[in-house]
Amino acid sequence: MLANPLRDPLDRRLPRVPEPCALVIFGVTGDLARKKLLPAIYDLANRGLLPPGFVILGFARRDWADGDFEIVAREAAQAHARTPWRDDVWARLSGSIKFVPGSFDDDAAFDNLARTLNALGESHGIGGNVAFYLSIPPATFPVVLKQMQRTGMADNEQSGGWRRVVVEKPFGHDLASARALNELVDDVFSAHDVFRIDHYLGKETVQNIMALRFANALFEPVWDSRYVNSVQITMAEDGGIGNRAGFYDKAGAARDVLQNHLLQLLTLVAMEEPTSFGSAEIRTEKLKVLRAIELPDDIATGTVRGQYQQGWVAGDRALGYLEEPGVPPNSTTETYVALRLGIRNRRWAGVPFYIRTGKRLARRVTEIAVIFNRAPHQPFQPADVELLGNNQLVIRVQPDEGVTLKFGSKVPGTTMEVRDITMDFHYGEAFTESSPEAYERLVLDVLLGDSTLFPHADEVEASWRVVDPLEEAWAGTVPFPYRAGEWGPRAADEMLARDNRVWRRP
Ligand code: BG6
């Protein structure tokens, strides 16, 4: 049979649409399903990216029929979808929204789920293709995975199609628990059918790091220790911990976002060019960076932990961490962390990577600033270059998506005064289409079976090897207080001052 030229994977005119399939969501009543997953599915449908045979199946301990879940899903999509609401799009989805009630330890409920999936193969033409999304507390993974194993639900051969599993973070609590979790999942699914979500990798601006570096001639030649003075990665949030005390107080900022999002950002900035953009090739390069990460010699002075106290954020009064509902009054969990990492390879030897993240900071902003060395010689009067700083390339991950290049320019007039100016790229101005939500991209990639944007088990474990020694060194220490609405504890500024540097004000 002749291949259909319109289905050429290299042809960009046609979007990639998955094969007919079902997405089973465990934990469908949770925040993630309501705010991210269900809206992302609607957005994908609205953009014409779902196959004609597509089923959403919710599983939860609720006395619901299909219609009840359909109402919940519609409300969630209407409240949180990125793209405009269209009744006809929902009408096409709504006939394919199913619900199976049950608890995770209920064999009969899982037998029912397996039967339902088999029946959908025929009735909705999905064949045996099913992705299972575990949007549930990690403690419940073992029982759910065992149920899938027992019922043969995870078995590609038995199902006659593909079976995939999507695992949300946290991937363990430390290296040992991450290993145990990886073993457990790999025991039930084949390794290439496991998709671990780090939603930062689904962000357009994060994927653009590789385009910026490897599609252009301009940046890569200066991307090393000869030209780069330091790198600052900031993930600041203005929000507090909300109603997540139960999870957050046991995790803290390092386990919550350093182990995953921030180390992934660092990896993309520091990695070598992959031999191709295949997932295995990219993973190889990312792993080399993760394994070359060097912790400060003295963790006590090379890291700073902080905890927010009450204050004001954007004009509103904010509680201190210890006053948040569910937080033990003597908690020493950090809501802020700053640290200096090194990378042991020829490209980066001697270049500090400063990372900071915190809740209840002055505003929500994530950015990566590559700060270059000063020009080796300045043929100007010192007074003329007083206002000239280091050149900087700033990748603005969110919310103002774009890239800024900061460099010196002559101030118009009769003297040779040189001052910093910026050249800005804004996504909103450069492109007509707005960036998809991270979950839109990631859910689509799971259904397509493309694992490029998903951290592999090895990456997760290598990241815990960075965080575990920090946690060990921090045990028994008390975080520095900082007032909600400020940029973190003073100790973080002092840490940079000792290196003759300052934090960039995003
Ligand atoms: C999650 C963390 O992974 O990322 C949260 O658990 C954090 O604590 C969130 O608030 C931030 O995501 P984003 O996309 O809003 O930067």
XYZ file of C-alpha atoms and ligand atoms in Angstrom:
522
model
C 0.000 0.000 0.000
C 1.283 3.489 -0.820
C 1.993 5.664 2.184
C -0.339 8.607 2.563
C 1.867 11.653 1.839
C -0.342 13.754 4.134
C 0.604 11.489 7.032
C 4.336 12.067 6.643
C 5.612 12.745 10.196
C 7.924 15.414 8.788
C 5.017 17.306 7.260
C 4.195 20.236 9.525
C 0.899 21.115 7.796
C -1.067 18.448 9.612
C -1.157 18.367 13.409
C -0.202 15.164 15.147
C -3.405 13.466 16.313
C -3.282 10.380 18.571
C -4.870 7.071 17.670
C -8.334 6.440 19.119
C -7.888 5.838 22.852
C -9.184 6.375 26.389
C -7.720 8.457 29.181
C -8.534 7.019 32.602
C -8.084 9.503 35.432
C -7.627 8.259 38.990
C -8.186 11.105 41.425
C -10.666 12.808 39.176
C -12.194 14.806 42.028
C -8.860 16.423 42.943
C -7.559 19.899 42.201
C -5.224 18.833 39.422
C -7.963 17.076 37.459
C -10.342 20.000 37.883
C -7.953 22.860 37.226
C -5.542 21.339 34.721
C -6.391 17.958 33.208
C -10.059 18.312 32.301
C -9.562 21.860 30.940
C -6.523 20.672 28.940
C -8.612 17.912 27.380
C -11.249 20.425 26.366
C -8.564 22.701 24.890
C -7.109 19.806 22.900
C -10.570 18.940 21.603
C -11.162 22.584 20.719
C -7.914 22.684 18.752
C -8.897 19.525 16.845
C -6.060 17.510 18.358
C -8.054 14.598 19.785
C -8.963 11.534 17.722
C -12.601 10.958 16.775
C -12.673 7.914 19.073
C -11.707 9.342 22.439
C -13.052 8.534 25.898
C -12.422 10.220 29.245
C -13.044 7.840 32.092
C -13.101 9.012 35.691
C -12.567 6.656 38.610
C -13.277 7.824 42.166
C -15.118 6.986 45.349
C -18.294 8.847 44.429
C -21.798 7.663 43.884
C -21.868 9.090 40.358
C -23.246 7.979 37.032
C -21.638 9.048 33.736
C -23.899 12.113 33.593
C -22.825 13.387 37.028
C -19.181 13.222 36.049
C -19.974 14.918 32.758
C -21.421 17.903 34.643
C -18.364 18.122 36.914
C -16.022 17.868 33.921
C -17.926 20.534 32.002
C -17.870 22.939 34.931
C -14.140 22.380 35.344
C -13.470 22.948 31.647
C -15.665 26.056 31.537
C -13.946 27.534 34.567
C -10.345 26.799 33.622
C -9.956 26.189 29.881
C -7.509 28.394 28.012
C -9.409 28.536 24.733
C -12.890 30.029 24.227
C -15.914 27.963 25.169
C -17.776 26.267 22.326
C -20.861 24.184 23.029
C -20.375 22.105 19.885
C -16.894 21.018 20.999
C -18.251 19.897 24.343
C -21.233 18.213 22.724
C -18.832 15.966 20.801
C -16.883 15.084 23.957
C -19.818 14.709 26.292
C -21.040 11.403 24.814
C -17.660 9.885 25.611
C -17.368 10.777 29.265
C -17.622 7.742 31.499
C -17.421 7.137 35.199
C -16.637 4.025 37.214
C -17.247 4.358 40.967
C -15.075 2.616 43.492
C -12.267 2.772 45.999
C -8.728 1.653 45.316
C -8.957 -1.483 47.449
C -12.204 -2.631 45.870
C -11.516 -5.596 43.571
C -15.031 -5.544 42.147
C -14.642 -1.894 41.114
C -11.432 -2.659 39.231
C -13.008 -5.696 37.589
C -15.780 -3.369 36.504
C -13.213 -0.876 35.179
C -11.475 -3.592 33.171
C -14.784 -4.778 31.734
C -15.795 -1.208 30.894
C -12.519 -0.627 29.038
C -13.001 -3.822 27.046
C -16.519 -2.816 26.127
C -15.353 0.677 25.075
C -12.906 -0.950 22.692
C -15.897 -2.020 20.630
C -18.496 0.640 21.371
C -16.199 3.656 20.984
C -13.632 2.186 18.620
C -10.696 2.814 20.933
C -9.165 -0.620 20.347
C -7.089 -1.504 23.366
C -5.462 1.908 23.720
C -5.612 3.338 27.226
C -3.544 5.834 29.224
C -3.972 5.758 33.003
C -3.351 9.039 34.783
C -2.418 8.653 38.475
C -3.434 11.980 39.926
C -3.517 10.468 43.413
C -1.400 10.572 46.589
C 1.793 8.534 46.135
C 0.874 6.376 49.123
C -1.989 4.961 47.046
C 0.181 4.084 44.011
C 1.011 0.534 45.160
C -2.588 -0.548 45.634
C -3.742 0.986 42.332
C -0.817 -0.494 40.403
C -1.452 -3.920 41.940
C -5.084 -3.712 40.900
C -4.049 -2.906 37.351
C -1.664 -5.824 37.352
C -4.233 -8.196 38.792
C -6.854 -7.313 36.199
C -4.376 -7.377 33.282
C -5.252 -3.748 32.558
C -1.601 -2.743 32.233
C -0.777 -5.485 29.770
C -0.144 -4.312 26.201
C -0.425 -7.783 24.706
C -3.563 -8.775 26.500
C -5.230 -5.486 25.574
C -4.330 -5.655 21.899
C -3.361 -1.966 21.940
C -1.096 0.186 24.067
C -1.317 0.752 27.802
C 0.516 3.707 29.339
C 0.697 5.198 32.802
C 1.180 8.824 33.779
C 2.696 9.517 37.180
C 2.480 12.922 38.817
C 5.152 14.198 41.152
C 6.280 13.831 43.891
C 8.386 10.933 42.601
C 9.372 9.775 46.046
C 10.678 11.610 49.044
C 14.351 10.792 48.600
C 16.507 8.522 46.455
C 15.504 5.316 48.209
C 11.758 5.932 47.964
C 12.078 7.125 44.338
C 13.869 3.895 43.475
C 11.203 1.840 45.175
C 8.516 3.752 43.285
C 10.289 3.337 39.948
C 10.655 -0.388 40.555
C 7.026 -0.689 41.445
C 5.820 1.115 38.327
C 8.281 -0.673 36.049
C 7.120 -3.970 37.445
C 3.603 -3.351 36.192
C 4.216 -1.317 33.015
C 7.114 -1.530 30.547
C 9.598 1.301 31.126
C 8.770 3.053 27.849
C 5.077 3.155 28.764
C 5.719 5.176 31.937
C 5.351 8.955 31.656
C 6.525 11.010 34.640
C 5.134 14.518 34.615
C 7.307 17.520 35.306
C 4.937 20.174 34.030
C 7.763 22.706 33.604
C 8.952 20.701 30.604
C 5.558 21.238 29.000
C 5.924 25.024 29.097
C 6.630 26.620 25.710
C 9.290 28.895 27.146
C 11.135 25.928 28.645
C 11.101 24.003 25.366
C 12.415 27.162 23.747
C 15.640 26.924 25.745
C 16.819 24.227 23.352
C 15.669 26.173 20.296
C 17.429 29.295 21.505
C 20.673 27.458 22.145
C 20.815 24.907 19.359
C 18.958 26.519 16.441
C 20.979 29.729 16.534
C 24.579 30.569 15.781
C 24.720 33.500 18.148
C 24.587 32.147 21.679
C 26.381 28.805 21.800
C 29.892 30.189 21.127
C 29.719 32.281 24.314
C 27.880 29.655 26.387
C 30.730 28.516 28.628
C 33.052 29.459 31.448
C 35.169 31.734 29.246
C 32.240 34.131 28.771
C 29.631 33.256 31.375
C 30.182 34.728 34.816
C 27.259 32.995 36.526
C 23.739 31.778 35.969
C 20.779 32.708 38.163
C 17.617 30.655 38.099
C 14.680 32.162 39.967
C 11.282 30.607 40.556
C 9.333 33.044 42.699
C 5.716 32.587 43.691
C 3.520 35.175 45.366
C 1.065 32.532 46.606
C 1.436 30.638 49.851
C 0.882 26.942 50.403
C -2.912 27.216 50.186
C -4.606 24.098 51.530
C -1.638 21.807 50.880
C -0.096 21.834 54.363
C -0.387 18.053 54.630
C 1.871 17.558 51.635
C 3.993 20.679 51.822
C 5.046 20.530 55.429
C 6.611 17.123 54.866
C 8.244 18.217 51.609
C 9.452 21.828 51.734
C 10.683 23.904 48.821
C 13.666 21.723 47.935
C 11.663 18.524 47.530
C 8.661 20.324 46.042
C 10.329 22.216 43.189
C 14.146 22.128 43.354
C 14.396 18.350 42.890
C 12.311 18.551 39.727
C 11.448 21.850 38.006
C 14.579 23.802 38.923
C 17.088 21.037 38.271
C 15.386 20.390 34.937
C 15.797 24.068 34.021
C 19.448 23.977 35.027
C 19.959 20.860 32.930
C 18.475 22.433 29.806
C 20.671 25.507 30.209
C 23.855 23.544 30.845
C 23.564 20.415 28.660
C 25.585 19.719 25.520
C 23.878 19.650 22.134
C 22.117 16.288 21.741
C 22.982 14.288 18.621
C 19.310 14.540 17.646
C 16.074 15.612 19.267
C 15.047 12.065 20.065
C 14.091 11.464 23.676
C 16.989 9.050 24.321
C 19.558 11.500 22.944
C 18.226 14.414 24.990
C 18.061 12.269 28.107
C 21.698 11.222 27.657
C 22.828 14.847 27.698
C 20.573 15.848 30.575
C 21.811 12.970 32.687
C 25.420 13.978 32.118
C 24.655 17.389 33.620
C 22.702 16.007 36.580
C 25.537 13.628 37.383
C 28.120 16.425 37.165
C 26.353 18.712 39.639
C 28.567 19.779 42.476
C 27.170 20.825 45.853
C 28.758 23.663 47.833
C 31.733 22.464 49.912
C 30.038 23.871 52.942
C 26.284 23.393 52.703
C 25.765 25.695 55.701
C 27.181 28.723 53.861
C 26.406 27.712 50.264
C 22.664 27.307 50.828
C 19.956 29.333 52.571
C 16.609 28.041 53.779
C 13.807 30.444 54.611
C 10.259 30.413 55.935
C 7.704 33.169 55.369
C 6.249 35.201 58.167
C 3.124 37.278 57.932
C 3.284 40.307 55.711
C 1.640 41.948 52.706
C 1.561 40.537 49.186
C 0.203 42.761 46.420
C -1.734 44.866 48.935
C -3.294 41.900 50.750
C -2.453 40.716 54.198
C -0.771 37.284 54.107
C -0.501 34.788 56.951
C 2.859 33.485 58.057
C 3.669 29.875 57.206
C 3.235 28.764 60.808
C -0.263 30.274 60.887
C -1.406 28.493 57.728
C -4.132 25.904 58.401
C -2.657 22.476 59.066
C 0.940 23.570 59.632
C 2.406 22.462 62.987
C 3.231 25.595 65.034
C 6.869 24.553 65.460
C 7.465 23.474 61.842
C 10.973 24.015 60.460
C 9.987 23.269 56.867
C 11.472 25.680 54.340
C 9.262 27.679 51.979
C 12.315 29.293 50.397
C 15.626 27.914 49.318
C 18.632 29.497 47.641
C 21.831 27.701 46.793
C 24.938 27.687 44.697
C 25.677 24.682 42.514
C 28.618 23.952 40.271
C 28.905 21.672 37.256
C 31.989 19.523 37.000
C 32.840 19.587 33.332
C 35.057 21.542 30.972
C 32.296 23.854 29.788
C 31.180 24.991 33.228
C 34.106 24.555 35.607
C 34.169 27.537 37.973
C 30.788 28.991 36.918
C 28.329 29.220 39.805
C 24.692 28.373 39.148
C 22.618 30.236 41.725
C 19.144 28.875 42.241
C 16.380 30.338 44.384
C 12.733 29.610 44.864
C 10.169 30.658 47.395
C 6.518 31.035 48.251
C 4.998 34.372 49.250
C 7.677 36.385 47.511
C 7.088 39.813 45.994
C 5.632 38.504 42.751
C 5.219 35.432 40.599
C 8.066 35.166 38.152
C 10.282 32.402 36.802
C 13.390 33.313 34.834
C 16.857 32.135 33.945
C 19.519 34.832 33.720
C 22.806 34.028 32.017
C 25.187 36.701 33.241
C 28.265 37.292 31.101
C 31.726 38.455 32.117
C 32.597 42.107 31.683
C 34.480 43.010 28.518
C 38.172 42.301 29.214
C 39.116 45.886 28.505
C 37.154 49.160 28.651
C 38.654 51.946 26.528
C 36.251 54.380 28.225
C 36.586 56.802 31.122
C 35.499 55.007 34.315
C 32.782 57.637 34.821
C 31.333 56.907 31.357
C 30.728 53.245 32.128
C 29.565 53.651 35.696
C 26.052 52.558 34.728
C 27.174 49.641 32.603
C 26.584 46.232 34.182
C 27.333 42.726 32.970
C 25.660 41.701 29.732
C 22.753 39.367 30.460
C 20.558 37.028 28.516
C 17.344 36.454 30.427
C 14.966 33.661 29.508
C 11.616 34.789 30.887
C 9.778 31.535 31.564
C 6.655 33.135 33.073
C 4.407 35.024 33.355
C 5.763 37.572 30.843
C 7.000 34.962 28.371
C 9.994 35.962 26.300
C 13.701 36.655 26.216
C 15.600 39.794 27.170
C 19.108 40.695 26.095
C 20.717 43.330 28.247
C 23.776 45.193 27.005
C 25.399 48.610 27.035
C 24.600 51.397 24.628
C 25.765 54.970 24.193
C 23.487 57.496 25.803
C 22.548 60.043 23.108
C 24.481 63.261 23.656
C 27.905 64.760 23.467
C 29.756 62.375 25.776
C 30.634 58.671 25.487
C 28.447 57.664 28.382
C 27.417 53.998 28.143
C 24.440 52.614 29.966
C 22.550 49.283 30.093
C 19.576 48.903 27.780
C 17.410 45.883 26.962
C 16.241 44.260 23.782
C 13.060 42.301 24.368
C 11.301 39.426 22.677
C 7.694 39.003 23.848
C 5.763 35.915 22.779
C 2.568 37.953 22.718
C 4.020 40.314 20.115
C 6.045 37.874 18.042
C 3.444 35.151 17.577
C -0.260 35.274 16.853
C -0.981 32.022 18.661
C -0.818 32.016 22.445
C 1.232 29.338 24.186
C -0.625 26.148 25.044
C -0.865 25.224 28.707
C 1.849 22.798 29.803
C -0.751 20.090 30.473
C -2.229 20.373 26.984
C 1.110 19.550 25.472
C 1.945 16.822 27.974
C -1.406 15.017 27.813
C -1.195 15.092 24.018
C 2.330 13.665 24.077
C 1.264 10.822 26.372
C -1.513 9.898 23.951
C 0.955 10.092 21.056
C 3.511 8.020 22.977
C 6.197 10.712 22.726
C 8.297 10.716 25.906
C 10.713 13.514 24.985
C 9.281 15.975 27.505
C 9.086 13.508 30.396
C 11.925 12.965 32.886
C 13.214 9.425 32.849
C 13.608 7.354 36.027
C 17.396 7.877 35.833
C 16.951 11.662 35.839
C 14.633 11.500 38.821
C 17.143 9.413 40.735
C 20.090 11.621 39.745
C 18.129 14.645 40.989
C 17.517 13.027 44.363
C 21.259 12.436 44.606
C 21.584 16.230 44.570
C 18.809 16.921 47.068
C 19.388 14.114 49.592
C 22.719 15.463 50.946
C 21.144 18.907 51.307
C 18.244 17.542 53.310
C 20.670 15.604 55.463
C 22.771 18.685 56.174
C 19.695 20.787 56.913
C 18.190 18.307 59.377
C 17.711 19.972 62.752
C 18.377 23.487 61.428
C 15.867 26.314 61.569
C 15.063 28.299 58.412
C 15.659 32.071 58.296
C 12.444 34.067 58.543
C 11.420 36.438 55.742
C 8.417 38.671 55.542
C 5.691 37.662 53.054
C 5.888 39.971 50.042
C 9.662 40.425 50.184
C 12.341 38.730 48.119
C 13.403 36.157 50.725
C 15.718 36.166 53.749
C 18.617 38.588 54.014
C 20.954 35.626 54.366
C 20.389 34.869 50.661
C 21.675 38.331 49.710
C 24.620 37.856 52.032
C 25.415 34.540 50.409
C 25.787 36.254 47.027
C 27.588 39.230 48.516
C 30.268 36.855 49.804
C 30.787 35.859 46.140
C 30.816 39.558 45.105
C 27.507 39.204 43.328
C 23.901 40.305 43.750
C 20.601 38.690 42.886
C 19.010 40.084 39.773
C 15.723 41.863 40.465
C 13.335 40.094 38.045
C 4.166 22.501 41.588
C 4.468 22.681 43.049
O 4.898 21.428 41.076
O 4.500 23.692 40.870
C 3.746 23.892 43.596
O 4.091 21.512 43.770
C 4.021 25.104 42.749
O 4.109 24.118 44.953
C 3.772 24.825 41.273
O 3.188 26.152 43.191
C 4.184 25.988 40.400
O 3.788 25.774 39.083
P 3.666 27.003 38.070
O 3.415 26.357 36.746
O 2.534 27.848 38.538
O 4.964 27.754 38.139
